[in-house]
Tab-separated table of C-alpha atoms in Angstrom:
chain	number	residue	atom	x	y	z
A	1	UNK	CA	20.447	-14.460	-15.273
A	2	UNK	CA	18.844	-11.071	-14.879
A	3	UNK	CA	16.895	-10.336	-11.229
A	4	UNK	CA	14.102	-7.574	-10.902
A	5	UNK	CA	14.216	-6.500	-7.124
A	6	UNK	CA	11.050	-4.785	-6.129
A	7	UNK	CA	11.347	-1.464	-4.677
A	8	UNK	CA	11.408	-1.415	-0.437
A	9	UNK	CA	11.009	1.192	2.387
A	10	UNK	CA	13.933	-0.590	4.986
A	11	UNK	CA	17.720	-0.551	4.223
A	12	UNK	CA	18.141	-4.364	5.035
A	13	UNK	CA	20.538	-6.175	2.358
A	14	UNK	CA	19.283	-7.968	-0.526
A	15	UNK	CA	20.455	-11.421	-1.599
A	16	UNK	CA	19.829	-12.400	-4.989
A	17	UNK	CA	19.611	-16.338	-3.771
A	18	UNK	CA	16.467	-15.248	-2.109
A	19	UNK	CA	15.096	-13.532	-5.406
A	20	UNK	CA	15.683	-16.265	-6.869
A	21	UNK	CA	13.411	-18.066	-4.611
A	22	UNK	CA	10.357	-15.835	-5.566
A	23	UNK	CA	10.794	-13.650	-2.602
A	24	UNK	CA	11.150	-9.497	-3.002
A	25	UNK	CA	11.043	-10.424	-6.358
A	26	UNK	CA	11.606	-12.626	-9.297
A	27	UNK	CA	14.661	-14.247	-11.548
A	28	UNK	CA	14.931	-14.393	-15.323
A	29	UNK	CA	16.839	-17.209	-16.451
A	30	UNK	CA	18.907	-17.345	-19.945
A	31	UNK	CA	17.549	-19.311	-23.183
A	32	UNK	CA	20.536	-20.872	-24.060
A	33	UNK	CA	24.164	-21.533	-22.989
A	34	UNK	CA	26.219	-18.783	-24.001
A	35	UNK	CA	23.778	-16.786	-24.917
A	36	UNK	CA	25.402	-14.060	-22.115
A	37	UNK	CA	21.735	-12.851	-21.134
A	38	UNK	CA	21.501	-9.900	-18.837
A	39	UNK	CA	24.751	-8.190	-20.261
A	40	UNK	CA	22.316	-4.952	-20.940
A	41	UNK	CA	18.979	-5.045	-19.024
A	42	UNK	CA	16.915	-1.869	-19.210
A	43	UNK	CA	13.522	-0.149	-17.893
A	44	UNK	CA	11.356	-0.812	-21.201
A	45	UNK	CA	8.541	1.501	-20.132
A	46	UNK	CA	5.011	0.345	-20.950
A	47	UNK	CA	5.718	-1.276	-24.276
A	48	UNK	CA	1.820	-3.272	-24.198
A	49	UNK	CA	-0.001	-0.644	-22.564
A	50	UNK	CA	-1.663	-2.538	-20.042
A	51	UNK	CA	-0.318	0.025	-17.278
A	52	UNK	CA	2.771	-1.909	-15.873
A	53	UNK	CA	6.481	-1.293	-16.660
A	54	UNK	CA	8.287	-3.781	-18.892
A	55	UNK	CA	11.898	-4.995	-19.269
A	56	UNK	CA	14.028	-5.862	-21.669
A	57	UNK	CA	16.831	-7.931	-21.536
A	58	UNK	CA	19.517	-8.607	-23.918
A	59	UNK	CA	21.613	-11.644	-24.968
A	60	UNK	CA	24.347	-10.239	-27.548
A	61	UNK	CA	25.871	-14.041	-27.967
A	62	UNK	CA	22.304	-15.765	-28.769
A	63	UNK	CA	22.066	-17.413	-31.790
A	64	UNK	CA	18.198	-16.972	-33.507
A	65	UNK	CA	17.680	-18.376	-36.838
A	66	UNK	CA	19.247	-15.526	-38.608
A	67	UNK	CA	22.901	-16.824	-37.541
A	68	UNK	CA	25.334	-17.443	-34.638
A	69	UNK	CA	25.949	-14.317	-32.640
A	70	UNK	CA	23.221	-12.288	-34.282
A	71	UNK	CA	22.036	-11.590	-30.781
A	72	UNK	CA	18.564	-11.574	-29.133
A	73	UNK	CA	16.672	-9.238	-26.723
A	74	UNK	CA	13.289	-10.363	-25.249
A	75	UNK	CA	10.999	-8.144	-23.364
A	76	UNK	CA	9.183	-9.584	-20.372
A	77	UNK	CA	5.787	-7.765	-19.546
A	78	UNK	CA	5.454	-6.515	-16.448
A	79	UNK	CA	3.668	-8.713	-13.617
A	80	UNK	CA	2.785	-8.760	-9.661
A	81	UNK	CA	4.157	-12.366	-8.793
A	82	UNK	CA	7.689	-13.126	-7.784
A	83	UNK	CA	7.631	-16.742	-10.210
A	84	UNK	CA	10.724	-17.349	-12.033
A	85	UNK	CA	10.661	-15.914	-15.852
A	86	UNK	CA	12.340	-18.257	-18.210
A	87	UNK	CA	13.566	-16.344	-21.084
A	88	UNK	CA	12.846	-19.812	-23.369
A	89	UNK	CA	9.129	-19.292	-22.443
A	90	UNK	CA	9.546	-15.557	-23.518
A	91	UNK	CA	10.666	-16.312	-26.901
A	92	UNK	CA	7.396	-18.546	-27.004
A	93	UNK	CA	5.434	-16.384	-27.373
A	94	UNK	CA	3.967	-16.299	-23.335
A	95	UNK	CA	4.596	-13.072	-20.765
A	96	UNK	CA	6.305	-11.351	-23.736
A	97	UNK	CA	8.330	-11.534	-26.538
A	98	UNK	CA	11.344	-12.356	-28.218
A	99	UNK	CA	13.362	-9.683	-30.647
A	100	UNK	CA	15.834	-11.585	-33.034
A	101	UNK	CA	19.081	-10.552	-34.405
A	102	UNK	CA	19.607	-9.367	-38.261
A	103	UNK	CA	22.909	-10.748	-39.120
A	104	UNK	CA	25.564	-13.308	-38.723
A	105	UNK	CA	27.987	-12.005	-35.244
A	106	UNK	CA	26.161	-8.907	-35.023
A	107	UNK	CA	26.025	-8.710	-30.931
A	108	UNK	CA	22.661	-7.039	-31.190
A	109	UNK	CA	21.494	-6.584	-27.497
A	110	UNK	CA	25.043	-5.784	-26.429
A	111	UNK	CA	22.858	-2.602	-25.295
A	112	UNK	CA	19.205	-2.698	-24.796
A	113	UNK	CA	16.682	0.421	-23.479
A	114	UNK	CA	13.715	1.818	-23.085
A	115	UNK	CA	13.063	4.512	-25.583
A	116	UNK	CA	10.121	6.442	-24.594
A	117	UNK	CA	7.472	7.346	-26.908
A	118	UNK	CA	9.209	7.761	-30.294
A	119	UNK	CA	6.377	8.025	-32.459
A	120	UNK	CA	3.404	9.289	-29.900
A	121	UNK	CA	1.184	6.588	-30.093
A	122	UNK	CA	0.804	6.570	-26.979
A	123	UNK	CA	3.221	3.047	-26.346
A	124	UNK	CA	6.235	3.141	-25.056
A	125	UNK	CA	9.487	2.138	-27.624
A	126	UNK	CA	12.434	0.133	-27.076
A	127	UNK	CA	16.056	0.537	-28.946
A	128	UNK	CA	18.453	-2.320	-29.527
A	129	UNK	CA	22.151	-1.878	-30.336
A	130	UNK	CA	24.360	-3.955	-32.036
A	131	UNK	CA	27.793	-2.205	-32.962
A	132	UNK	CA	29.547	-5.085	-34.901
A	133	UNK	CA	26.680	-4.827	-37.678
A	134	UNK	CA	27.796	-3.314	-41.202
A	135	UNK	CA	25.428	-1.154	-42.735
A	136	UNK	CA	25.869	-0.734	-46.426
A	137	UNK	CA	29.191	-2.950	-46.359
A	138	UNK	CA	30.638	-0.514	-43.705
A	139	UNK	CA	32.318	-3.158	-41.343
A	140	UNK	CA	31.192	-3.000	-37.854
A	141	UNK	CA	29.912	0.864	-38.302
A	142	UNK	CA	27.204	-0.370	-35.995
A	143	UNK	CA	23.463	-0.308	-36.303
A	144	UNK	CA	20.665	0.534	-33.501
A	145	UNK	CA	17.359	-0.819	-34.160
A	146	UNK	CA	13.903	1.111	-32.729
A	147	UNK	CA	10.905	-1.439	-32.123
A	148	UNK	CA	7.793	0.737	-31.843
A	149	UNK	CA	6.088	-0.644	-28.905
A	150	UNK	CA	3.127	-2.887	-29.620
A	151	UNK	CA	0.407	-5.193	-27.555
A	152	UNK	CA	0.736	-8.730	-29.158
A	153	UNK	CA	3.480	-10.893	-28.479
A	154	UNK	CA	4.861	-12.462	-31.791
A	155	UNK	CA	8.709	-11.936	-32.381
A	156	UNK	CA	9.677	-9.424	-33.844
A	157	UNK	CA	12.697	-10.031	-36.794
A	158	UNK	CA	15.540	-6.846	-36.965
A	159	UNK	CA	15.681	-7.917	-40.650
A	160	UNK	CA	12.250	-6.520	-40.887
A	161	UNK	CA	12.914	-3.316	-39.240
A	162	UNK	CA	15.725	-2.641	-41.480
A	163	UNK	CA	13.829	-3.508	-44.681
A	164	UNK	CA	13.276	0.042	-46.640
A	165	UNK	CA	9.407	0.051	-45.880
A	166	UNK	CA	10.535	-0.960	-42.139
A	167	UNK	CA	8.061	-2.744	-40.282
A	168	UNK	CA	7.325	-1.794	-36.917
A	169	UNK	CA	9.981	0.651	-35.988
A	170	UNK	CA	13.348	1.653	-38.023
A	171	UNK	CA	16.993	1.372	-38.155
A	172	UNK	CA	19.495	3.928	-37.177
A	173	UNK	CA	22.594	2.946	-39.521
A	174	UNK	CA	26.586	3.940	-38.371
A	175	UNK	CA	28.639	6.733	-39.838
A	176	UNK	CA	31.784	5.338	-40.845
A	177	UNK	CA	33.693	1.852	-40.839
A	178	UNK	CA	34.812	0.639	-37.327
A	179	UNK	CA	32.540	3.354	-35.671
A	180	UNK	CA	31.226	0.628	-33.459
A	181	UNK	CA	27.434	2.715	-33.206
A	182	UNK	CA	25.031	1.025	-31.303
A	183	UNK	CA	27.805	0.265	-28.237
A	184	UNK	CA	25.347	2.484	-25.794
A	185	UNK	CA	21.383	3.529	-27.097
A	186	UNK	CA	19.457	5.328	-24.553
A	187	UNK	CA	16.099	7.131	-24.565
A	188	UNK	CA	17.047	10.985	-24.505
A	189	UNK	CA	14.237	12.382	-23.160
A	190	UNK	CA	12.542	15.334	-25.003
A	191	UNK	CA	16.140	17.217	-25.969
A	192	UNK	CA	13.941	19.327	-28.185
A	193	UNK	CA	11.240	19.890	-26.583
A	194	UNK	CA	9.186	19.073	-29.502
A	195	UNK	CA	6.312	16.473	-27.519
A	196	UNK	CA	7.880	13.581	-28.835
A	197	UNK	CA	11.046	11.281	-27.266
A	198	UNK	CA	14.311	11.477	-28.893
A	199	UNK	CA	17.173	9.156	-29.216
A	200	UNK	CA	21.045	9.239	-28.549
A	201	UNK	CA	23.330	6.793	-29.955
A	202	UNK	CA	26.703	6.463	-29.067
A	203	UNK	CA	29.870	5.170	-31.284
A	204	UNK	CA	33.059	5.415	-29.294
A	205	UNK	CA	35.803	4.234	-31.961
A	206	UNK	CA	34.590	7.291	-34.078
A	207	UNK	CA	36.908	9.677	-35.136
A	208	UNK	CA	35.654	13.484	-35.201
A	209	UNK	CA	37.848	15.491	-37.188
A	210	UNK	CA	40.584	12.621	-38.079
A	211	UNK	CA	40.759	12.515	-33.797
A	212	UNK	CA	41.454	8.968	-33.557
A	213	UNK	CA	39.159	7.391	-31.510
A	214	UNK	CA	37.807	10.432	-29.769
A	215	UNK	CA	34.178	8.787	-29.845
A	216	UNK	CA	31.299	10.411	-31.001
A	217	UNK	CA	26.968	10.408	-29.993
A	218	UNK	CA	24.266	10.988	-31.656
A	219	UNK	CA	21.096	12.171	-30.796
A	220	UNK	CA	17.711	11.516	-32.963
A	221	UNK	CA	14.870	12.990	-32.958
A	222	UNK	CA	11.635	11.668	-32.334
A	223	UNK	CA	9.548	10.546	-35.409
A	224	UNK	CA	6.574	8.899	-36.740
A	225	UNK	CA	7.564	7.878	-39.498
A	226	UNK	CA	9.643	4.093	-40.288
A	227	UNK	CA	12.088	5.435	-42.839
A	228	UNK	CA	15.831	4.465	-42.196
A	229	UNK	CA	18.250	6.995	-40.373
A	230	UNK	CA	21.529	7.440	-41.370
A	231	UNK	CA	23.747	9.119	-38.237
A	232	UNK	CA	26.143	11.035	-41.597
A	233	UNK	CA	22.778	12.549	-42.104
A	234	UNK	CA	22.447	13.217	-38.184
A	235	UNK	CA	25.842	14.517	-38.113
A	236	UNK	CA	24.960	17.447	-41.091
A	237	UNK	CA	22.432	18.594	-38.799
A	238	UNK	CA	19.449	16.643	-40.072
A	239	UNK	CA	16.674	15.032	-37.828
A	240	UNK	CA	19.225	15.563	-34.845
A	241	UNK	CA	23.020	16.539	-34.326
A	242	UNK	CA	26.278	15.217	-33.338
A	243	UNK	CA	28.204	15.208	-30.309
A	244	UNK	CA	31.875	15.270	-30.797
A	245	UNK	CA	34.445	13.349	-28.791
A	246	UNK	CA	37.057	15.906	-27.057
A	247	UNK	CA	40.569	13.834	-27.203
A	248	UNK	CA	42.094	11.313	-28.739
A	249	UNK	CA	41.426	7.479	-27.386
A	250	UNK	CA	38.570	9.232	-25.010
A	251	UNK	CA	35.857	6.630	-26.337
A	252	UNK	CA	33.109	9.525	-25.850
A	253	UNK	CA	29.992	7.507	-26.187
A	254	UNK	CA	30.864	3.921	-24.333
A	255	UNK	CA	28.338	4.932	-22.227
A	256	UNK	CA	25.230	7.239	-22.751
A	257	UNK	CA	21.716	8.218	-20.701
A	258	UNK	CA	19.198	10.553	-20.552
A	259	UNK	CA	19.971	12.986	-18.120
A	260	UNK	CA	16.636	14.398	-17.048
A	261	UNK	CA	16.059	18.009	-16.746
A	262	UNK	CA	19.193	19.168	-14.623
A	263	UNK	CA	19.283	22.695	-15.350
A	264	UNK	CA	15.708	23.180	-15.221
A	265	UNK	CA	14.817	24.707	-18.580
A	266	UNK	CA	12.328	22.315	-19.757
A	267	UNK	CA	13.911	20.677	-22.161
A	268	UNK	CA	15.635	17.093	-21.107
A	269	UNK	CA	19.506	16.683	-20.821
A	270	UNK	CA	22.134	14.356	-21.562
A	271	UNK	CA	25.086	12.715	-19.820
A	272	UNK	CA	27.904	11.047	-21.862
A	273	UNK	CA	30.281	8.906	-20.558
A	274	UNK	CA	34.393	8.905	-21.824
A	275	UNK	CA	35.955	5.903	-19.711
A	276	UNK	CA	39.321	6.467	-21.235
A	277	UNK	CA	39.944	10.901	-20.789
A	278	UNK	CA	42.842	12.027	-18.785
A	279	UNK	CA	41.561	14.597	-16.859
A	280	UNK	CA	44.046	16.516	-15.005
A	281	UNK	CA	46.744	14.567	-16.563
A	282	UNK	CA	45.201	11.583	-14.571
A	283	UNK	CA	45.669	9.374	-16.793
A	284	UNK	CA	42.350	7.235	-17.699
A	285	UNK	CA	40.179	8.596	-15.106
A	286	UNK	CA	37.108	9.061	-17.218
A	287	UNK	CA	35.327	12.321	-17.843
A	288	UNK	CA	31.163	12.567	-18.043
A	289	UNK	CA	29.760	15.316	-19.854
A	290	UNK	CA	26.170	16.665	-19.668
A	291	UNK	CA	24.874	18.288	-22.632
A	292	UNK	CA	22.293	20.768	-21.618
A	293	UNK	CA	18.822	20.205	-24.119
A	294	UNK	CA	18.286	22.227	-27.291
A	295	UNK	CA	16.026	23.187	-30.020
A	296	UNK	CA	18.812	23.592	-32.794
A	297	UNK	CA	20.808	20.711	-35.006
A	298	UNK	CA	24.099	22.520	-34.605
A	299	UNK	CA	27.161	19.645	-33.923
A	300	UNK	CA	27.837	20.095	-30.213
A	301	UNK	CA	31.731	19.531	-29.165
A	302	UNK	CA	32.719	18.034	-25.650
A	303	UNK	CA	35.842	20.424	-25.943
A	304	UNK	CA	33.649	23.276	-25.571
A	305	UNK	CA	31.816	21.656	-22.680
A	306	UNK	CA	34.743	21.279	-20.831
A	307	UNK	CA	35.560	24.715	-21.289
A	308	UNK	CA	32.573	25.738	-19.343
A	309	UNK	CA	31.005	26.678	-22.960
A	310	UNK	CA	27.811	24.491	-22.177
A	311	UNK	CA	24.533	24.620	-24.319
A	312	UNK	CA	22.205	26.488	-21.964
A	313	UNK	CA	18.687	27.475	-23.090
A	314	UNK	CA	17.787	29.962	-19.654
A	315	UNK	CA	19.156	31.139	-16.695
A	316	UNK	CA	17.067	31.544	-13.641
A	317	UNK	CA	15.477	34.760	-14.041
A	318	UNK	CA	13.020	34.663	-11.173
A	319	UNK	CA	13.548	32.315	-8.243
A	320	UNK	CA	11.451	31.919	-5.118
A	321	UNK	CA	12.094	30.660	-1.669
A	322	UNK	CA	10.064	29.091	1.231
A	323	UNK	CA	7.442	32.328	1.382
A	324	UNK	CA	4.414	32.751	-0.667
A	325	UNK	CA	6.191	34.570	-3.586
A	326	UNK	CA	4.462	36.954	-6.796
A	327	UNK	CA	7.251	36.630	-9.546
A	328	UNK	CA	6.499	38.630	-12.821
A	329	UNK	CA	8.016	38.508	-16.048
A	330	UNK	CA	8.227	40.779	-18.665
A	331	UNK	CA	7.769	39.586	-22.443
A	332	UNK	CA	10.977	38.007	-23.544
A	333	UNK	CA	11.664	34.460	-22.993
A	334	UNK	CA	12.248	33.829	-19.082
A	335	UNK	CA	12.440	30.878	-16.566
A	336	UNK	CA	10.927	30.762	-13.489
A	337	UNK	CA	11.901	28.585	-10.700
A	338	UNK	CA	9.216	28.935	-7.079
A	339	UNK	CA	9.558	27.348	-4.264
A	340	UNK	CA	7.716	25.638	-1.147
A	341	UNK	CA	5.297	28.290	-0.518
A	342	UNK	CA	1.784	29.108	-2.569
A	343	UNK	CA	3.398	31.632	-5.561
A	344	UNK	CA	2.021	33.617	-8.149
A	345	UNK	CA	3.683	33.167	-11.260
A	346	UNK	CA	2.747	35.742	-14.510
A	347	UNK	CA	4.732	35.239	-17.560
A	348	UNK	CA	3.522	38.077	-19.643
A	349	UNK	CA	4.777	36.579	-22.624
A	350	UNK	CA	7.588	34.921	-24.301
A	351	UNK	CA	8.503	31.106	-24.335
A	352	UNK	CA	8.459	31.394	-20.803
A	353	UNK	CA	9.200	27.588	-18.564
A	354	UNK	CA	7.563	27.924	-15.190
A	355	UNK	CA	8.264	25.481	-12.544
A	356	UNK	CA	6.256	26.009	-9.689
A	357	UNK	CA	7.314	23.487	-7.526
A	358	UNK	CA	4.990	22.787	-4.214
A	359	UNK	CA	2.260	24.947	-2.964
A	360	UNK	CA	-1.023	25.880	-4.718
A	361	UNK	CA	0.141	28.108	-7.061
A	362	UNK	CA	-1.388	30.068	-10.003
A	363	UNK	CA	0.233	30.315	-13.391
A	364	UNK	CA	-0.858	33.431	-14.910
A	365	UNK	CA	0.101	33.488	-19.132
A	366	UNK	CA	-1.461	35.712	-21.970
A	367	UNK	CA	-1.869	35.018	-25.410
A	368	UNK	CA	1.740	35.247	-26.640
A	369	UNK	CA	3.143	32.625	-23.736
A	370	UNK	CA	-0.181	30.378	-25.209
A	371	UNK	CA	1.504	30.793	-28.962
A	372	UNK	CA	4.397	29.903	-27.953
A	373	UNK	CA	3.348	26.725	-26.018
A	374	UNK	CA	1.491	25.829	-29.276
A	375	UNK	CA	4.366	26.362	-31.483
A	376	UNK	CA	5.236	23.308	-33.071
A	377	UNK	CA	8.292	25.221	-35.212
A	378	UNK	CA	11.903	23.872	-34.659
A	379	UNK	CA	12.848	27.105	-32.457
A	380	UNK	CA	13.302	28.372	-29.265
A	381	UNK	CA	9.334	28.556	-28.581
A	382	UNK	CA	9.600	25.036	-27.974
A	383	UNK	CA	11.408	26.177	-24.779
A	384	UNK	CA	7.745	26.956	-23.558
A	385	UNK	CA	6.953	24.801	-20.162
A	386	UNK	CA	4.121	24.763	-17.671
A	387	UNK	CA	4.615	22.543	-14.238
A	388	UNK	CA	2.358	23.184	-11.410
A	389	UNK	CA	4.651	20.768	-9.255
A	390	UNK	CA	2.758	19.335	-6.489
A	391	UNK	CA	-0.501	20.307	-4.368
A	392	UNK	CA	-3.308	22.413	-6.123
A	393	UNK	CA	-2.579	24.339	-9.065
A	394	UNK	CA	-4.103	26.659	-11.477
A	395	UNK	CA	-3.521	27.836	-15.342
A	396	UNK	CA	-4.915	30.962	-15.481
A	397	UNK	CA	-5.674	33.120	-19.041
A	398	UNK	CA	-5.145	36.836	-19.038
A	399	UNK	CA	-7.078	38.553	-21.802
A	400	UNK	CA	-10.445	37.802	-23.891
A	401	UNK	CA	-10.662	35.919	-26.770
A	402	UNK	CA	-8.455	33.555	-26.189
A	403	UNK	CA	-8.741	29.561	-26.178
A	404	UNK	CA	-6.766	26.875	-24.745
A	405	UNK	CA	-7.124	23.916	-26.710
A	406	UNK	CA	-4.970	21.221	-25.579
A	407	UNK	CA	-5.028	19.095	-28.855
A	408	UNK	CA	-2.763	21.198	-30.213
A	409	UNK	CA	-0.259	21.672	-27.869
A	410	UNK	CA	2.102	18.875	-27.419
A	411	UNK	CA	2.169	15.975	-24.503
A	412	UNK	CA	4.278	17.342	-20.968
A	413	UNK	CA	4.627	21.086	-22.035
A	414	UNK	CA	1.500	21.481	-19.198
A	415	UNK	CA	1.762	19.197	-16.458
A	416	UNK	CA	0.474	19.278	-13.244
A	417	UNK	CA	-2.141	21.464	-13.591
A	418	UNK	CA	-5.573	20.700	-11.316
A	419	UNK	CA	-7.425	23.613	-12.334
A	420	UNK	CA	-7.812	25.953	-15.527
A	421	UNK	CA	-9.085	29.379	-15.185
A	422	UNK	CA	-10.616	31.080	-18.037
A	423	UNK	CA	-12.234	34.444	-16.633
A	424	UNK	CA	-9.569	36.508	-17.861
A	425	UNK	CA	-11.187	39.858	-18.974
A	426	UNK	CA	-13.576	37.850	-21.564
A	427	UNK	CA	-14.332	35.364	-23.771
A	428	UNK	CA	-12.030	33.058	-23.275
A	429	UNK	CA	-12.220	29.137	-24.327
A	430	UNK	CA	-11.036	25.896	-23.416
């Protein structure tokens, strides 16, 4: 069984007897016996588009008509009433739909998430593990399967999405033999900052350098296109780039998640879980490692991490506080970080990443800070962020002849912005 609890403003326990009753929320019952439902449940965004959040649930031990163990998931559509969801009526074709296993033992849906909006059509996408699959006769390398999110609700076959021509998403296909890729699949966030969602992957029997299970994670970037991705390709710093386990039997990559923003650079971060390290000589205490976001493919090691030798894009270069603060750049790349009060932020160039925070604040940029937001080049312009944060805020162009056209820049590198100003000293366009 898998229970959605809807989101409360008192502290009072919750029993999940009384979800199960339709009250505070609603139970989703299991197809089949065995089937292990709920062993990953995940957030699934808004895979139909009809403005509610979905879920996805996954049942590693079902057995759909491609084999015992091939695994199911099913996504259930989001909904207002607390009735009982019965994952039977799911795979039906009714409040959702079902997403069937490739192979024979497979375990797909031993990890199941939400995977933002891979391809920018505007729907959100959902990834599907399943780590005991064998791509190209490599035994249990692992495969993770992307469904492109979509508004009908006929199953969907992972034999299909790993044909060559895909249809309706693509496969991510393991490294090496025993790699076990596809134990943890997350949605990464925007690592890249490129306007589209990327991927990470994570294979914790991998061996980086001969170190013996060491783990490794991948992270994939966002694409339109269906064509298959192999993580050796990933790993040469192609589409994405690896993340190398730091000791032996770590298991780097049992566990991996988006991160969010954390250091406040614009670009999204991740966190990597090692259940096995030592840190400290204690032995098997576990280790989590964020990887700050980044615009390069270069292999990242978790050695260097823990040395302190993190990925980091900015440091703070102008920070308010509580007053009504002016902060001015100069023209090389810059972050600014205001605070509660109502600030004037002027980048003067660069791929500057303004967070304004709260207040009514104006954002002041010229024509090279608008380049660089525009820049759709693999580089450090896509470092280029504007957030207004909360209350009233205003985008404002210095100079003449210059125009703001928001087709071309990509979706959340201006957010929060009430009001655009386009005075400047002339001409200016939006």
């Amino acid at each position: 069984k898998s229970y959605v609890v809807f989101g409360k403003t008192n502290e009072s326990a919750v029993n999940l007897s009384v979800i199960a009753a339709g009250t505070g929320g609603f139970v989703i019952n299991g197809e089949n016996a065995n089937d292990f439902s709920g062993y990953s449940v995940s957030s699934a965004g808004d895979v139909n588009g009809d403005g509610l959040d979905d879920l996805i649930v996954g049942a590693y031990h079902a057995d759909p008509s491609s084999g015992n163990n091939a695994g199911k998931s099913y996504v259930v559509f989001g909904k207002i009433n607390e009735s009982a969801v019965n994952l039977s009526v799911i795979a039906s074709g009714t409040g959702g739909f079902v997403i069937n296993g490739e192979n024979v033992d497979d375990w797909s849906g031993i990890s199941v998430s939400s995977a933002g909006d891979v391809n920018g059509d505007g729907l959100d996408d959902l990834i599907v593990g399943a780590y005991f699959a064998d791509p190209d006769n490599k035994d249990k390398a692992g495969k993770s399967y992307v469904v492109f999110g979509k508004k009908d609700k006929t199953a969907v076959n992972l034999s299909a999405i790993a044909a060559s021509s895909g249809m309706g998403g693509f496969v991510i296909n393991g490294e090496n033999i025993d790699d076990r890729s596809g134990v943890s699949v997350s949605s990464a966030g925007d690592v890249n900052g490129d306007g589209l969602d990327d991927l990470i992957v994570g294979a914790y029997l991998a061996d980086p350098s001969g170190t013996n299970n060491a783990g490794k994670s991948y992270v994939v970037f966002g694409k339109k296109d269906k064509a298959t991705v192999d993580l050796s390709v990933i790993a040469s710093g192609t589409g994405g780039f690896v993340i190398n386990g730091e000791n032996a039997g770590d298991f780097s990559g049992v566990s991996v998640s988006s991160a969010g923003d954390v250091n406040g650079d614009g670009l999204d971060d991740l966190i990597i879980g090692a259940h096995q390290a030592d840190p400290d000589n204690k032995s098997k205490a576990g280790k989590s490692y964020v990887v700050f976001g980044k615009t390069d493919t270069k292999a990242v090691d978790l050695a260097d991490i823990s040395a302190g030798n993190g990925v980091v894009a900015h440091t703070i270069d102008f920070q308010g506080n509580d007053d009504d603060n002016t902060l001015t750049g100069t023209s090389v790349d810059e972050l600014f970080v205001a605070g509660l009060g109502n600030d004037v932020l002027t980048g003067n160039g660069g791929a500057d990443v303004f967070n304004a925070g709260k207040g009514d604040d104006i954002i002041i940029i010229n024509a090279d800070n608008l380049a660089k937001l525009s820049s759709k080049v693999l580089s450090s312009d896509l470092l280029a962020r504007v957030d207004g944060g909360g209350n009233t805020d205003t985008l404002k162009l210095a100079g003449a002849d210059l125009n703001l056209d928001l087709t071309q820049i990509d979706n959340g590198r201006i957010q929060d912005i009430e009001i655009i100003d386009l005075t400047g000293s002339g001409n200016n366009t939006h």
